[in-house]
Amino acid sequence: MLRVEALTKRYKTGDKALTDVSFDVPSGQVVGLIGPSGAGKSTLIRCVNRLVEPSSGKVFLGDREITRVGRGELRRVRRRIGMIFQEYALVERLTVMENVLSGRLGYVPFWRSFLRRFPQGDVDKAFALLDRVGLSDHVDKRADALSGGQRQRVGIARALEQDPELLLVDEPTASLDPKTSRQIMRLICEICRERGLPAIINIHDVLLAKMFVDRIVGLRAGRIVFDGPPDALDEEALTAIYGSEDWNAMRKEADETAKDAAEAADFEARAQAGAA
């Protein structure tokens, strides 16, 4: 379980990115982190694994206080936290399998990683994960030959190769089309529930978040202004997070976009079936 207590991040300029942020994420729960640009969503995720150092507050993973460990111990703590990035963060010239196995770099001696001679158990686990994310036919393909959705699936498998106790996901669908975005969100949430893995997903698409996550935390100006189930995210809550807007009009526009995407996918499927 993740526990965040009164987390604050103040920059040298005096600006606050986060102010007294507190929440828990129990095992198996997927939390969608939403809010306008500059609300502090990415800063919060990076403070949890200390890619950004918080100014004050505490972060616990299980009984371990992450914010107290020194640099040497921090490397071992980060092995317990899987990270999935918006821009995939793959090594383009390496194969899919080699990218997934890089999730074990914190566990194996340097000579093994340098020679790419990972223990057979790690390799077997990587094969199983690639099968789970639907990439068993792409094991030897270079990362730069993959589509955006396939790259994100590699990123998911790599994070799981770490055997994490927490998953942090930063804008996993920002560069993907609507159909692929739904597939990726469904995959992440299913895997977290299968493994009892707590997760925080920083996501800009509110409707996508409502469709898949268990709970939504809304940030505005570095403070939590909403924390509840997706069905409680009504117009009042959205206004508190994003400010005044015609939410009904936006919802209709989003519904039309989803309908167009579904029709396009259906047309493509029928075209492929006809070609076969």
mmCIF file of C-alpha atoms in Angstrom:
data_model
loop_
_atom_site.group_PDB
_atom_site.id
_atom_site.type_symbol
_atom_site.label_atom_id
_atom_site.label_comp_id
_atom_site.label_asym_id
_atom_site.label_seq_id
_atom_site.Cartn_x
_atom_site.Cartn_y
_atom_site.Cartn_z
ATOM 1 C CA MET A 1 0.000 0.000 0.000
ATOM 2 C CA LEU A 2 1.088 3.572 -0.753
ATOM 3 C CA ARG A 3 0.566 6.335 1.804
ATOM 4 C CA VAL A 4 1.276 10.017 1.130
ATOM 5 C CA GLU A 5 1.207 12.441 4.059
ATOM 6 C CA ALA A 6 1.184 16.245 3.735
ATOM 7 C CA LEU A 7 3.463 16.196 0.681
ATOM 8 C CA THR A 8 4.661 19.652 -0.377
ATOM 9 C CA LYS A 9 6.989 20.729 -3.157
ATOM 10 C CA ARG A 10 8.274 24.292 -3.219
ATOM 11 C CA TYR A 11 10.742 25.395 -5.886
ATOM 12 C CA LYS A 12 13.634 27.801 -5.320
ATOM 13 C CA THR A 13 11.560 30.548 -6.941
ATOM 14 C CA GLY A 14 9.109 30.205 -4.048
ATOM 15 C CA ASP A 15 6.377 28.707 -6.244
ATOM 16 C CA LYS A 16 4.532 25.713 -4.801
ATOM 17 C CA ALA A 17 3.839 22.762 -7.100
ATOM 18 C CA LEU A 18 2.200 20.712 -4.314
ATOM 19 C CA THR A 19 0.660 21.774 -1.001
ATOM 20 C CA ASP A 20 -0.172 19.339 1.833
ATOM 21 C CA VAL A 21 -1.186 16.473 -0.460
ATOM 22 C CA SER A 22 -2.345 13.405 1.488
ATOM 23 C CA PHE A 23 -3.958 10.153 0.317
ATOM 24 C CA ASP A 24 -3.640 6.355 0.489
ATOM 25 C CA VAL A 25 -3.712 3.791 -2.309
ATOM 26 C CA PRO A 26 -4.533 0.266 -1.086
ATOM 27 C CA SER A 27 -3.361 -2.898 -2.823
ATOM 28 C CA GLY A 28 -5.032 -3.535 -6.171
ATOM 29 C CA GLN A 29 -6.598 -0.082 -6.473
ATOM 30 C CA VAL A 30 -6.049 1.992 -9.621
ATOM 31 C CA VAL A 31 -6.198 5.747 -9.028
ATOM 32 C CA GLY A 32 -6.630 8.202 -11.889
ATOM 33 C CA LEU A 33 -4.869 11.501 -11.226
ATOM 34 C CA ILE A 34 -6.524 14.330 -13.145
ATOM 35 C CA GLY A 35 -6.266 18.112 -13.288
ATOM 36 C CA PRO A 36 -5.358 20.996 -15.604
ATOM 37 C CA SER A 37 -1.856 21.573 -16.905
ATOM 38 C CA GLY A 38 0.374 22.824 -14.112
ATOM 39 C CA ALA A 39 -1.811 21.304 -11.389
ATOM 40 C CA GLY A 40 1.092 19.226 -10.059
ATOM 41 C CA LYS A 41 0.163 15.771 -11.388
ATOM 42 C CA SER A 42 3.564 14.848 -12.843
ATOM 43 C CA THR A 43 5.356 16.452 -9.896
ATOM 44 C CA LEU A 44 3.332 14.304 -7.498
ATOM 45 C CA ILE A 45 4.228 11.082 -9.301
ATOM 46 C CA ARG A 46 7.891 12.045 -9.405
ATOM 47 C CA CYS A 47 7.923 12.977 -5.728
ATOM 48 C CA VAL A 48 6.598 9.521 -4.864
ATOM 49 C CA ASN A 49 9.672 7.822 -6.349
ATOM 50 C CA ARG A 50 11.915 10.830 -5.580
ATOM 51 C CA LEU A 51 12.812 11.683 -9.136
ATOM 52 C CA VAL A 52 11.785 15.067 -7.727
ATOM 53 C CA GLU A 53 12.715 15.697 -4.088
ATOM 54 C CA PRO A 54 9.730 16.877 -2.006
ATOM 55 C CA SER A 55 10.215 19.908 0.219
ATOM 56 C CA SER A 56 8.312 18.336 3.099
ATOM 57 C CA GLY A 57 5.894 15.545 3.890
ATOM 58 C CA LYS A 58 6.210 11.774 3.895
ATOM 59 C CA VAL A 59 5.738 8.928 1.432
ATOM 60 C CA PHE A 60 5.380 5.327 2.636
ATOM 61 C CA LEU A 61 5.418 2.166 0.528
ATOM 62 C CA GLY A 62 4.170 -0.471 2.910
ATOM 63 C CA ASP A 63 6.013 0.196 6.166
ATOM 64 C CA ARG A 64 8.991 1.818 4.424
ATOM 65 C CA GLU A 65 9.245 5.613 4.441
ATOM 66 C CA ILE A 66 10.659 6.450 1.022
ATOM 67 C CA THR A 67 11.314 10.080 1.920
ATOM 68 C CA ARG A 68 13.818 9.109 4.625
ATOM 69 C CA VAL A 69 16.099 6.702 2.772
ATOM 70 C CA GLY A 70 19.564 7.756 1.618
ATOM 71 C CA ARG A 71 20.792 7.635 -1.962
ATOM 72 C CA GLY A 72 22.241 4.126 -1.653
ATOM 73 C CA GLU A 73 19.021 2.672 -0.295
ATOM 74 C CA LEU A 74 16.909 4.711 -2.724
ATOM 75 C CA ARG A 75 18.137 2.595 -5.631
ATOM 76 C CA ARG A 76 16.805 -0.534 -3.913
ATOM 77 C CA VAL A 77 13.515 1.186 -3.057
ATOM 78 C CA ARG A 78 13.013 2.233 -6.688
ATOM 79 C CA ARG A 79 13.227 -1.411 -7.743
ATOM 80 C CA ARG A 80 9.884 -1.794 -5.962
ATOM 81 C CA ILE A 81 8.258 0.978 -8.008
ATOM 82 C CA GLY A 82 7.452 0.376 -11.671
ATOM 83 C CA MET A 83 7.246 3.427 -13.922
ATOM 84 C CA ILE A 84 5.462 3.693 -17.273
ATOM 85 C CA PHE A 85 6.258 6.820 -19.273
ATOM 86 C CA GLN A 86 4.303 8.888 -21.780
ATOM 87 C CA GLU A 87 7.141 8.769 -24.318
ATOM 88 C CA TYR A 88 7.797 5.058 -23.655
ATOM 89 C CA ALA A 89 11.505 5.563 -22.695
ATOM 90 C CA LEU A 90 12.604 2.537 -24.718
ATOM 91 C CA VAL A 91 16.067 1.986 -26.175
ATOM 92 C CA GLU A 92 15.187 2.193 -29.865
ATOM 93 C CA ARG A 93 18.035 0.028 -31.202
ATOM 94 C CA LEU A 94 17.349 -2.829 -28.770
ATOM 95 C CA THR A 95 14.815 -5.588 -29.292
ATOM 96 C CA VAL A 96 11.518 -5.889 -27.500
ATOM 97 C CA MET A 97 12.932 -8.652 -25.291
ATOM 98 C CA GLU A 98 16.060 -6.645 -24.430
ATOM 99 C CA ASN A 99 13.931 -3.644 -23.464
ATOM 100 C CA VAL A 100 11.739 -5.766 -21.199
ATOM 101 C CA LEU A 101 14.766 -7.372 -19.555
ATOM 102 C CA SER A 102 16.101 -3.904 -18.739
ATOM 103 C CA GLY A 103 13.509 -3.989 -15.964
ATOM 104 C CA ARG A 104 15.900 -6.339 -14.139
ATOM 105 C CA LEU A 105 18.908 -3.997 -14.245
ATOM 106 C CA GLY A 106 18.499 -3.134 -10.579
ATOM 107 C CA TYR A 107 18.692 -6.806 -9.633
ATOM 108 C CA VAL A 108 21.545 -8.299 -11.668
ATOM 109 C CA PRO A 109 25.327 -7.693 -11.565
ATOM 110 C CA PHE A 110 26.700 -5.174 -14.048
ATOM 111 C CA TRP A 111 28.521 -7.828 -16.090
ATOM 112 C CA ARG A 112 25.268 -9.681 -16.769
ATOM 113 C CA SER A 113 23.493 -6.564 -17.984
ATOM 114 C CA PHE A 114 26.507 -5.475 -20.063
ATOM 115 C CA LEU A 115 26.742 -8.876 -21.771
ATOM 116 C CA ARG A 116 22.929 -9.216 -21.824
ATOM 117 C CA ARG A 117 23.195 -12.557 -20.070
ATOM 118 C CA PHE A 118 20.213 -12.494 -17.763
ATOM 119 C CA PRO A 119 19.232 -15.443 -15.549
ATOM 120 C CA GLN A 120 16.897 -17.906 -17.271
ATOM 121 C CA GLY A 121 14.176 -17.168 -14.734
ATOM 122 C CA ASP A 122 14.183 -13.495 -15.777
ATOM 123 C CA VAL A 123 14.006 -14.456 -19.447
ATOM 124 C CA ASP A 124 11.131 -16.868 -18.842
ATOM 125 C CA LYS A 125 9.252 -14.171 -16.930
ATOM 126 C CA ALA A 126 9.819 -11.701 -19.793
ATOM 127 C CA PHE A 127 8.366 -14.172 -22.301
ATOM 128 C CA ALA A 128 5.304 -14.643 -20.076
ATOM 129 C CA LEU A 129 4.820 -10.888 -19.715
ATOM 130 C CA LEU A 130 5.141 -10.280 -23.441
ATOM 131 C CA ASP A 131 2.491 -12.918 -24.007
ATOM 132 C CA ARG A 132 0.264 -11.194 -21.427
ATOM 133 C CA VAL A 133 0.542 -7.806 -23.152
ATOM 134 C CA GLY A 134 0.000 -9.320 -26.603
ATOM 135 C CA LEU A 135 3.521 -9.052 -28.015
ATOM 136 C CA SER A 136 4.696 -12.661 -28.064
ATOM 137 C CA ASP A 137 5.144 -12.419 -31.855
ATOM 138 C CA HIS A 138 7.395 -9.357 -31.589
ATOM 139 C CA VAL A 139 10.091 -10.591 -29.206
ATOM 140 C CA ASP A 140 13.006 -10.033 -31.596
ATOM 141 C CA LYS A 141 11.706 -6.896 -33.276
ATOM 142 C CA ARG A 142 13.568 -3.647 -32.662
ATOM 143 C CA ALA A 143 11.733 -1.054 -30.583
ATOM 144 C CA ASP A 144 11.948 1.550 -33.355
ATOM 145 C CA ALA A 145 9.902 -0.748 -35.619
ATOM 146 C CA LEU A 146 6.887 -0.760 -33.297
ATOM 147 C CA SER A 147 3.709 1.302 -33.305
ATOM 148 C CA GLY A 148 2.920 3.632 -30.422
ATOM 149 C CA GLY A 149 0.535 1.163 -28.817
ATOM 150 C CA GLN A 150 3.067 -1.651 -29.116
ATOM 151 C CA ARG A 151 5.764 0.519 -27.549
ATOM 152 C CA GLN A 152 3.526 1.279 -24.610
ATOM 153 C CA ARG A 153 2.876 -2.452 -24.172
ATOM 154 C CA VAL A 154 6.642 -3.009 -24.025
ATOM 155 C CA GLY A 155 6.839 -0.295 -21.358
ATOM 156 C CA ILE A 156 4.154 -2.074 -19.335
ATOM 157 C CA ALA A 157 5.972 -5.415 -19.588
ATOM 158 C CA ARG A 158 9.290 -3.789 -18.625
ATOM 159 C CA ALA A 159 7.753 -2.203 -15.519
ATOM 160 C CA LEU A 160 6.219 -5.545 -14.484
ATOM 161 C CA GLU A 161 9.543 -7.310 -15.031
ATOM 162 C CA GLN A 162 10.729 -5.429 -11.933
ATOM 163 C CA ASP A 163 8.188 -7.268 -9.754
ATOM 164 C CA PRO A 164 6.987 -3.878 -8.470
ATOM 165 C CA GLU A 165 4.876 -3.237 -5.398
ATOM 166 C CA LEU A 166 3.570 0.022 -6.889
ATOM 167 C CA LEU A 167 2.976 1.208 -10.443
ATOM 168 C CA LEU A 168 3.305 4.879 -11.444
ATOM 169 C CA VAL A 169 1.991 5.742 -14.897
ATOM 170 C CA ASP A 170 2.546 9.143 -16.514
ATOM 171 C CA GLU A 171 0.121 10.010 -19.353
ATOM 172 C CA PRO A 172 0.108 6.518 -20.937
ATOM 173 C CA THR A 173 -2.366 7.427 -23.696
ATOM 174 C CA ALA A 174 -1.325 10.978 -24.614
ATOM 175 C CA SER A 175 0.227 9.939 -27.946
ATOM 176 C CA LEU A 176 -2.271 7.224 -28.856
ATOM 177 C CA ASP A 177 -5.479 7.120 -30.879
ATOM 178 C CA PRO A 178 -8.802 6.595 -29.024
ATOM 179 C CA LYS A 179 -9.096 2.861 -29.704
ATOM 180 C CA THR A 180 -5.512 2.109 -28.672
ATOM 181 C CA SER A 181 -5.902 4.360 -25.622
ATOM 182 C CA ARG A 182 -8.807 2.257 -24.370
ATOM 183 C CA GLN A 183 -6.869 -0.943 -24.984
ATOM 184 C CA ILE A 184 -3.853 0.322 -23.035
ATOM 185 C CA MET A 185 -5.940 1.581 -20.110
ATOM 186 C CA ARG A 186 -7.884 -1.680 -19.977
ATOM 187 C CA LEU A 187 -4.645 -3.679 -20.016
ATOM 188 C CA ILE A 188 -3.031 -1.668 -17.204
ATOM 189 C CA CYS A 189 -6.109 -1.853 -14.986
ATOM 190 C CA GLU A 190 -6.650 -5.570 -15.596
ATOM 191 C CA ILE A 191 -3.045 -6.393 -14.751
ATOM 192 C CA CYS A 192 -3.142 -4.314 -11.563
ATOM 193 C CA ARG A 193 -6.266 -6.114 -10.383
ATOM 194 C CA GLU A 194 -4.849 -9.521 -11.287
ATOM 195 C CA ARG A 195 -1.701 -8.840 -9.274
ATOM 196 C CA GLY A 196 -3.178 -6.787 -6.439
ATOM 197 C CA LEU A 197 -0.892 -3.982 -7.584
ATOM 198 C CA PRO A 198 -1.686 -0.397 -6.488
ATOM 199 C CA ALA A 199 -1.287 2.168 -9.262
ATOM 200 C CA ILE A 200 -1.480 5.909 -9.878
ATOM 201 C CA ILE A 201 -2.186 6.946 -13.463
ATOM 202 C CA ASN A 202 -1.635 10.585 -14.403
ATOM 203 C CA ILE A 203 -4.152 11.028 -17.212
ATOM 204 C CA HIS A 204 -5.530 14.042 -19.047
ATOM 205 C CA ASP A 205 -8.543 12.258 -20.573
ATOM 206 C CA VAL A 206 -11.290 12.494 -17.939
ATOM 207 C CA LEU A 207 -13.756 10.245 -19.783
ATOM 208 C CA LEU A 208 -11.107 7.560 -20.219
ATOM 209 C CA ALA A 209 -10.285 7.762 -16.516
ATOM 210 C CA LYS A 210 -13.964 7.442 -15.554
ATOM 211 C CA MET A 211 -14.279 4.418 -17.819
ATOM 212 C CA PHE A 212 -11.469 2.352 -16.262
ATOM 213 C CA VAL A 213 -10.058 3.475 -12.898
ATOM 214 C CA ASP A 214 -11.385 2.620 -9.440
ATOM 215 C CA ARG A 215 -10.944 6.082 -7.953
ATOM 216 C CA ILE A 216 -10.192 9.596 -9.138
ATOM 217 C CA VAL A 217 -8.060 12.203 -7.387
ATOM 218 C CA GLY A 218 -8.372 15.711 -8.808
ATOM 219 C CA LEU A 219 -5.627 18.294 -8.370
ATOM 220 C CA ARG A 220 -5.859 22.034 -8.842
ATOM 221 C CA ALA A 221 -2.945 24.381 -8.142
ATOM 222 C CA GLY A 222 -1.131 21.642 -6.252
ATOM 223 C CA ARG A 223 -3.980 20.778 -3.890
ATOM 224 C CA ILE A 224 -6.441 17.886 -3.857
ATOM 225 C CA VAL A 225 -9.904 19.253 -4.610
ATOM 226 C CA PHE A 226 -11.637 15.944 -5.373
ATOM 227 C CA ASP A 227 -11.119 12.374 -4.164
ATOM 228 C CA GLY A 228 -13.801 9.808 -4.854
ATOM 229 C CA PRO A 229 -15.284 7.177 -7.168
ATOM 230 C CA PRO A 230 -15.606 7.942 -10.900
ATOM 231 C CA ASP A 231 -19.399 8.165 -10.777
ATOM 232 C CA ALA A 232 -19.132 11.008 -8.229
ATOM 233 C CA LEU A 233 -17.226 13.160 -10.722
ATOM 234 C CA ASP A 234 -20.151 15.384 -11.652
ATOM 235 C CA GLU A 235 -20.206 18.882 -13.169
ATOM 236 C CA GLU A 236 -19.658 20.512 -9.777
ATOM 237 C CA ALA A 237 -16.568 18.398 -9.146
ATOM 238 C CA LEU A 238 -15.231 19.010 -12.653
ATOM 239 C CA THR A 239 -15.679 22.747 -12.185
ATOM 240 C CA ALA A 240 -13.782 22.585 -8.880
ATOM 241 C CA ILE A 241 -10.902 20.852 -10.689
ATOM 242 C CA TYR A 242 -10.814 22.619 -14.058
ATOM 243 C CA GLY A 243 -12.881 25.767 -13.630
ATOM 244 C CA SER A 244 -16.094 26.781 -15.382
ATOM 245 C CA GLU A 245 -16.877 24.998 -18.644
ATOM 246 C CA ASP A 246 -19.848 23.696 -20.627
ATOM 247 C CA TRP A 247 -19.385 20.085 -19.533
ATOM 248 C CA ASN A 248 -22.493 18.840 -21.316
ATOM 249 C CA ALA A 249 -21.192 20.146 -24.640
ATOM 250 C CA MET A 250 -17.798 18.573 -24.003
ATOM 251 C CA ARG A 251 -19.439 15.264 -23.101
ATOM 252 C CA LYS A 252 -21.449 15.250 -26.337
ATOM 253 C CA GLU A 253 -18.324 16.042 -28.340
ATOM 254 C CA ALA A 254 -16.448 13.215 -26.610
ATOM 255 C CA ASP A 255 -19.335 10.809 -27.264
ATOM 256 C CA GLU A 256 -19.296 11.725 -30.944
ATOM 257 C CA THR A 257 -15.530 11.215 -31.093
ATOM 258 C CA ALA A 258 -15.868 7.793 -29.454
ATOM 259 C CA LYS A 259 -18.663 6.864 -31.880
ATOM 260 C CA ASP A 260 -16.556 7.918 -34.889
ATOM 261 C CA ALA A 261 -13.608 5.879 -33.565
ATOM 262 C CA ALA A 262 -15.815 2.822 -33.066
ATOM 263 C CA GLU A 263 -17.246 3.123 -36.591
ATOM 264 C CA ALA A 264 -13.751 3.490 -38.047
ATOM 265 C CA ALA A 265 -12.554 0.420 -36.150
ATOM 266 C CA ASP A 266 -15.584 -1.567 -37.336
ATOM 267 C CA PHE A 267 -14.967 -0.491 -40.958
ATOM 268 C CA GLU A 268 -11.314 -1.501 -40.690
ATOM 269 C CA ALA A 269 -12.234 -4.896 -39.215
ATOM 270 C CA ARG A 270 -14.753 -5.578 -42.006
ATOM 271 C CA ALA A 271 -12.236 -4.468 -44.635
ATOM 272 C CA GLN A 272 -9.606 -6.835 -43.229
ATOM 273 C CA ALA A 273 -12.130 -9.678 -43.109
ATOM 274 C CA GLY A 274 -13.066 -9.023 -46.746
ATOM 275 C CA ALA A 275 -9.411 -8.977 -47.802
ATOM 276 C CA ALA A 276 -8.856 -12.326 -46.088
#
